[in-house]
Short mmCIF file of C-alpha atoms in Angstrom, two decimals:
data_model
loop_
_atom_site.label_atom_id
_atom_site.label_comp_id
_atom_site.label_asym_id
_atom_site.label_seq_id
_atom_site.Cartn_x
_atom_site.Cartn_y
_atom_site.Cartn_z
CA MET A 7 53.96 125.09 140.99
CA ALA A 8 57.61 124.94 139.92
CA GLY A 9 58.39 122.41 142.63
CA SER A 10 55.43 120.29 141.58
CA SER A 11 56.60 120.30 137.95
CA ALA A 12 60.10 119.27 138.95
CA ARG A 13 58.78 116.34 140.96
CA ALA A 14 56.61 115.25 138.04
CA ALA A 15 59.54 115.38 135.67
CA ALA A 16 61.97 113.56 137.96
CA PRO A 17 60.88 109.97 137.07
CA ILE A 18 61.50 110.72 133.41
CA LEU A 19 65.28 110.95 133.84
CA PRO A 20 65.94 107.25 134.71
CA THR A 21 63.71 106.24 131.80
CA VAL A 22 65.67 108.42 129.38
CA VAL A 23 68.97 107.03 130.66
CA PHE A 24 67.69 103.46 130.29
CA VAL A 25 66.54 104.04 126.71
CA PHE A 26 69.87 105.67 125.88
CA LEU A 27 71.84 102.71 127.22
CA LEU A 28 69.55 100.31 125.36
CA LEU A 29 70.14 102.07 122.05
CA LEU A 30 73.86 102.65 122.55
CA PRO A 31 75.04 99.36 120.94
CA LEU A 32 72.90 99.99 117.84
CA SER A 33 74.17 103.54 117.58
CA ALA A 34 77.74 102.31 117.90
CA VAL A 35 77.16 99.85 115.06
CA ARG A 36 76.13 102.68 112.77
CA HIS A 37 78.88 105.07 113.78
CA ALA A 38 81.83 102.69 114.31
CA ARG A 39 85.15 103.89 112.99
CA ALA A 40 85.53 102.67 109.44
CA GLN A 41 89.23 101.88 109.48
CA GLU A 42 90.51 98.45 110.46
CA THR A 43 92.44 98.66 113.69
CA ASP A 44 96.21 98.51 113.33
CA SER A 45 96.73 97.34 116.91
CA GLU A 46 96.13 93.95 118.54
CA ALA A 47 96.69 95.28 122.05
CA GLU A 48 92.98 94.92 122.84
CA PHE A 49 91.82 91.86 120.89
CA SER A 50 92.93 88.28 120.36
CA TYR A 51 92.17 85.30 118.14
CA ARG A 52 92.52 82.86 121.02
CA SER A 53 89.26 81.38 122.31
CA GLY A 54 88.33 81.36 125.97
CA ARG A 55 89.88 84.75 126.72
CA ASP A 56 88.26 88.00 127.78
CA ASN A 57 89.23 89.46 124.39
CA SER A 58 88.49 86.39 122.22
CA PRO A 59 86.60 86.83 118.90
CA ASP A 60 83.17 86.18 120.41
CA ARG A 61 83.74 89.10 122.80
CA TRP A 62 85.26 91.70 120.45
CA GLY A 63 82.01 93.63 120.24
CA LEU A 64 81.79 93.90 124.03
CA LEU A 65 85.27 95.35 124.53
CA ARG A 66 84.62 98.86 123.18
CA SER A 67 81.51 100.76 122.17
CA ASP A 68 82.94 101.54 118.72
CA TRP A 69 83.49 97.79 118.15
CA ALA A 70 79.84 96.95 118.83
CA ALA A 71 79.27 95.84 115.21
CA CYS A 72 81.44 92.78 115.93
CA TYR A 73 78.66 91.58 118.27
CA TRP A 74 75.46 93.23 117.05
CA GLY A 75 76.10 93.38 113.30
CA ARG A 76 73.94 91.39 110.88
CA MET A 77 76.26 91.66 107.85
CA GLN A 78 79.51 90.34 109.28
CA SER A 79 82.44 88.61 107.57
CA PRO A 80 83.79 86.03 106.90
CA ILE A 81 81.02 83.69 105.73
CA ARG A 82 80.53 80.33 104.06
CA VAL A 83 80.43 80.80 100.28
CA PRO A 84 78.49 78.09 98.39
CA GLY A 85 79.66 76.65 95.08
CA ALA A 86 79.01 78.54 91.86
CA GLY A 87 76.16 76.18 90.98
CA ARG A 88 74.24 77.28 94.08
CA ILE A 89 74.53 81.04 93.51
CA ALA A 90 71.03 82.45 93.12
CA GLY A 91 71.94 86.10 92.46
CA PRO A 92 72.73 87.87 89.18
CA ARG A 93 75.49 86.22 87.18
CA ASN A 94 76.65 89.11 85.02
CA GLY A 95 78.38 91.48 87.45
CA ARG A 96 81.78 92.86 86.46
CA LEU A 97 84.80 94.23 88.22
CA ALA A 98 87.80 95.93 86.63
CA ARG A 99 91.32 95.83 88.08
CA THR A 100 94.10 98.13 86.91
CA TYR A 101 96.93 97.33 89.29
CA ARG A 102 100.54 98.45 88.89
CA SER A 103 103.84 98.06 90.74
CA SER A 104 104.39 100.48 93.60
CA PRO A 105 106.88 101.29 96.35
CA ALA A 106 105.77 99.57 99.55
CA THR A 107 106.54 98.97 103.22
CA LEU A 108 106.12 95.73 105.19
CA VAL A 109 104.48 96.25 108.59
CA ASN A 110 104.14 93.84 111.53
CA ARG A 111 100.74 94.78 112.98
CA GLY A 112 100.88 92.09 115.65
CA HIS A 113 97.78 90.31 114.36
CA ASP A 114 99.03 90.09 110.76
CA ILE A 115 101.76 91.04 108.29
CA MET A 116 100.74 93.89 105.98
CA VAL A 117 102.14 95.35 102.78
CA ARG A 118 101.33 99.07 102.74
CA PHE A 119 101.52 100.63 99.31
CA ASP A 120 103.32 103.98 99.51
CA GLY A 121 102.64 104.94 95.89
CA ASN A 122 99.88 104.45 93.36
CA ALA A 123 99.30 100.67 93.20
CA GLY A 124 96.29 101.00 90.93
CA SER A 125 92.59 100.61 91.46
CA LEU A 126 89.47 98.46 91.34
CA VAL A 127 86.13 99.46 89.82
CA LEU A 128 83.22 97.60 91.37
CA ASP A 129 79.53 98.40 90.84
CA GLY A 130 80.55 101.68 89.24
CA VAL A 131 82.65 102.82 92.22
CA SER A 132 86.41 103.32 91.89
CA TYR A 133 88.56 102.14 94.80
CA ARG A 134 92.30 102.76 95.26
CA LEU A 135 94.42 99.80 96.44
CA ARG A 136 95.88 100.75 99.84
CA GLN A 137 97.33 97.59 101.38
CA MET A 138 97.24 93.81 101.50
CA HIS A 139 97.64 91.31 104.32
CA TRP A 140 97.24 87.60 105.04
CA HIS A 141 95.16 85.39 107.33
CA SER A 142 95.91 81.76 108.17
CA PRO A 143 93.91 79.60 107.94
CA SER A 144 91.58 81.18 105.40
CA GLU A 145 88.73 83.20 106.85
CA HIS A 146 86.11 82.48 104.18
CA ALA A 147 85.00 78.91 103.49
CA LEU A 148 84.49 77.83 99.88
CA ASN A 149 82.27 74.80 99.24
CA GLY A 150 82.38 74.04 102.95
CA SER A 151 86.20 74.10 103.27
CA ARG A 152 88.56 76.57 104.88
CA TYR A 153 91.97 76.60 103.20
CA ASP A 154 95.50 77.24 104.43
CA LEU A 155 95.82 80.96 103.67
CA GLU A 156 93.79 83.97 102.57
CA LEU A 157 95.07 87.22 101.09
CA HIS A 158 93.04 90.42 101.55
CA MET A 159 93.63 93.35 99.21
CA LEU A 160 92.06 96.41 100.83
CA HIS A 161 90.79 99.24 98.62
CA GLN A 162 89.41 102.63 99.61
CA SER A 163 87.01 104.75 97.56
CA ASP A 164 88.55 107.71 95.73
CA LYS A 165 85.58 109.91 96.64
CA ALA A 166 84.25 108.62 99.97
CA SER A 167 86.78 107.85 102.70
CA ASN A 168 84.37 105.49 104.47
CA LYS A 169 83.73 103.18 101.48
CA TYR A 170 85.91 100.09 101.17
CA ALA A 171 86.24 97.02 98.96
CA VAL A 172 88.26 93.87 99.64
CA VAL A 173 89.46 91.35 97.07
CA ALA A 174 90.12 87.99 98.76
CA GLN A 175 92.31 85.24 97.31
CA LEU A 176 92.45 81.81 98.98
CA PHE A 177 95.45 79.48 98.89
CA GLN A 178 96.09 75.82 99.64
CA ILE A 179 99.45 74.22 100.33
CA GLY A 180 100.68 72.57 97.16
CA GLU A 181 103.61 72.01 94.84
CA HIS A 182 104.05 75.64 93.82
CA ARG A 183 105.05 78.62 95.91
CA ASP A 184 103.40 82.03 95.74
CA GLU A 185 105.72 84.36 93.85
CA ILE A 186 104.97 87.57 95.72
CA LEU A 187 105.50 85.87 99.10
CA HIS A 188 108.73 84.41 97.75
CA MET A 189 109.95 87.93 96.97
CA LEU A 190 108.89 89.17 100.41
CA GLU A 191 110.41 86.30 102.43
CA PRO A 192 113.64 88.14 103.45
CA PHE A 193 111.62 91.11 104.70
CA ILE A 194 109.11 88.94 106.57
CA GLU A 195 112.00 87.16 108.30
CA ARG A 196 113.38 90.53 109.43
CA ILE A 197 110.16 91.60 111.15
CA THR A 198 109.29 88.23 112.71
CA ASP A 199 108.76 88.66 116.46
CA ARG A 200 109.67 92.34 116.25
CA ARG A 201 107.58 94.74 118.27
CA GLN A 202 104.12 95.53 116.99
CA GLY A 203 104.23 98.33 114.45
CA HIS A 204 107.75 97.54 113.26
CA GLU A 205 108.23 98.46 109.60
CA GLU A 206 110.67 97.42 106.90
CA GLU A 207 110.93 99.40 103.69
CA ILE A 208 110.90 96.99 100.74
CA ASP A 209 113.87 97.50 98.43
CA TYR A 210 111.88 97.17 95.22
CA GLU A 211 108.41 97.91 93.94
CA VAL A 212 105.72 95.35 94.75
CA ASP A 213 103.46 94.16 91.92
CA PRO A 214 99.93 93.49 93.27
CA ARG A 215 98.94 91.76 90.03
CA ARG A 216 100.97 88.67 90.88
CA PRO A 217 98.88 87.01 93.62
CA VAL A 218 95.58 87.32 91.72
CA ARG A 219 96.73 86.87 88.12
CA GLY A 220 94.47 84.29 86.48
CA SER A 221 91.67 84.78 89.00
CA ASP A 222 88.82 86.06 86.82
CA THR A 223 85.65 84.99 88.64
CA PHE A 224 84.59 86.24 92.07
CA TYR A 225 81.85 85.75 94.64
CA ARG A 226 80.46 89.22 95.40
CA TYR A 227 78.63 90.03 98.62
CA THR A 228 78.35 92.82 101.19
CA GLY A 229 79.99 92.19 104.54
CA SER A 230 82.34 93.71 107.09
CA PHE A 231 85.94 94.04 108.12
CA THR A 232 87.07 90.79 109.78
CA THR A 233 88.95 92.63 112.54
CA PRO A 234 87.65 95.30 114.93
CA PRO A 235 85.77 97.57 114.54
CA CYS A 236 84.04 95.06 112.16
CA THR A 237 82.59 97.95 110.14
CA GLU A 238 79.79 96.82 107.82
CA GLY A 239 79.00 97.86 104.26
CA ILE A 240 82.28 96.47 102.88
CA ALA A 241 82.15 95.27 99.25
CA TRP A 242 83.71 91.80 99.12
CA ALA A 243 84.96 89.96 96.02
CA VAL A 244 86.22 86.45 96.88
CA ALA A 245 88.07 84.69 94.06
CA THR A 246 86.53 81.36 93.05
CA LYS A 247 89.96 79.99 92.08
CA VAL A 248 92.12 78.61 94.91
CA ARG A 249 95.83 79.13 94.27
CA HIS A 250 98.92 77.32 95.57
CA VAL A 251 101.31 78.38 98.31
CA SER A 252 104.22 76.48 99.86
CA ARG A 253 104.10 75.10 103.39
CA HIS A 254 107.20 77.13 104.22
CA GLN A 255 105.47 80.36 103.22
CA VAL A 256 102.42 79.64 105.38
CA GLU A 257 104.66 78.78 108.34
CA LEU A 258 106.67 81.96 107.78
CA LEU A 259 103.56 84.12 108.02
CA ARG A 260 102.30 82.24 111.08
CA ASP A 261 105.64 82.55 112.87
CA ALA A 262 105.71 86.29 112.20
CA VAL A 263 102.47 86.92 114.12
CA HIS A 264 103.52 88.79 117.24
CA ASP A 265 101.38 86.96 119.81
CA HIS A 266 102.45 83.50 118.62
CA ALA A 267 98.80 82.52 118.17
CA ARG A 268 99.84 81.01 114.81
CA ARG A 269 96.36 81.63 113.47
CA ASN A 270 94.63 84.90 112.76
CA ALA A 271 91.31 83.89 111.23
CA ARG A 272 88.02 85.10 112.61
CA PRO A 273 85.34 82.41 113.08
CA LEU A 274 82.70 82.14 110.37
CA GLN A 275 79.71 84.48 110.71
CA GLU A 276 76.05 83.92 109.82
CA ALA A 277 75.07 85.00 106.30
CA ASN A 278 71.60 86.07 107.51
CA GLY A 279 70.08 85.72 104.06
CA ARG A 280 72.59 87.90 102.24
CA GLY A 281 72.71 87.49 98.49
CA ILE A 282 75.90 86.31 96.77
CA ALA A 283 76.51 87.06 93.10
CA LEU A 284 79.09 85.92 90.56
CA TYR A 285 81.25 88.73 89.17
CA TYR A 286 83.72 88.53 86.32
CA SER A 287 86.96 90.43 85.90
CA TRP A 288 86.93 92.68 82.86
CA PRO A 289 89.07 92.69 80.85
CA ARG A 290 90.21 89.13 81.42
CA SER A 291 93.58 88.55 83.05
CA GLY A 292 96.33 90.39 81.29
CA ALA A 293 98.88 93.10 81.73
CA GLY A 294 96.47 95.41 83.48
CA ASN A 295 95.08 92.98 86.06
#
């Protein structure tokens, strides 16, 4: 009888294994590591490679969201006149100067705040500002256009380590330079083409209010990190105002990218019917923003 039962149960095992493998990508999407990766050893922005953006989600099981996810970033953001969502959302920024370190992560240049750089309150959730970094060209498209540069200010929830918010500021090359990049230029030059992970302590406190001062209106949507593991559920606030940056500053950031790709922008992702709302900074730009 025991032998008969074992034979009857035997065909079940391949079926179970097949179902497990079928569900593995979806499980990986749900349980992907929340943190953005700090290493570019396994992924690239160059098309036509085994580790190009369209293949990120196939490289590792915990990066599966990059391929299977339905709420990925960046996306095309329509003009304010075409926003169909609520128009009365608010966000509050209380940034302050903080000691910081400049880090060459290979795929971007990051300012890591080593002290309390302030916070963002969005939809009733408080997020602490942790770091900021740049992408060139811009990752999001506003009114159908991708611009020369995009700043991401990454915030982490005070109460839940897996909740994140990103404030994005787009730039176009123009007559005026960006003041915070101007202050950072000597440090960026020092880490250009240094090994991945090289750090330079910044000699003075960095004021995160500078690059977004005067940006009071934002497109709010729910998306993902734009680098592996492409974790979803990220609260995005993309400034409607496009600011100026000098050509030299854009070139400086591009030259500093370790793999010489000179661009570190993920291709646009499908919105898949996601709602986009207009949010307003409160209070309006001032000493606390």
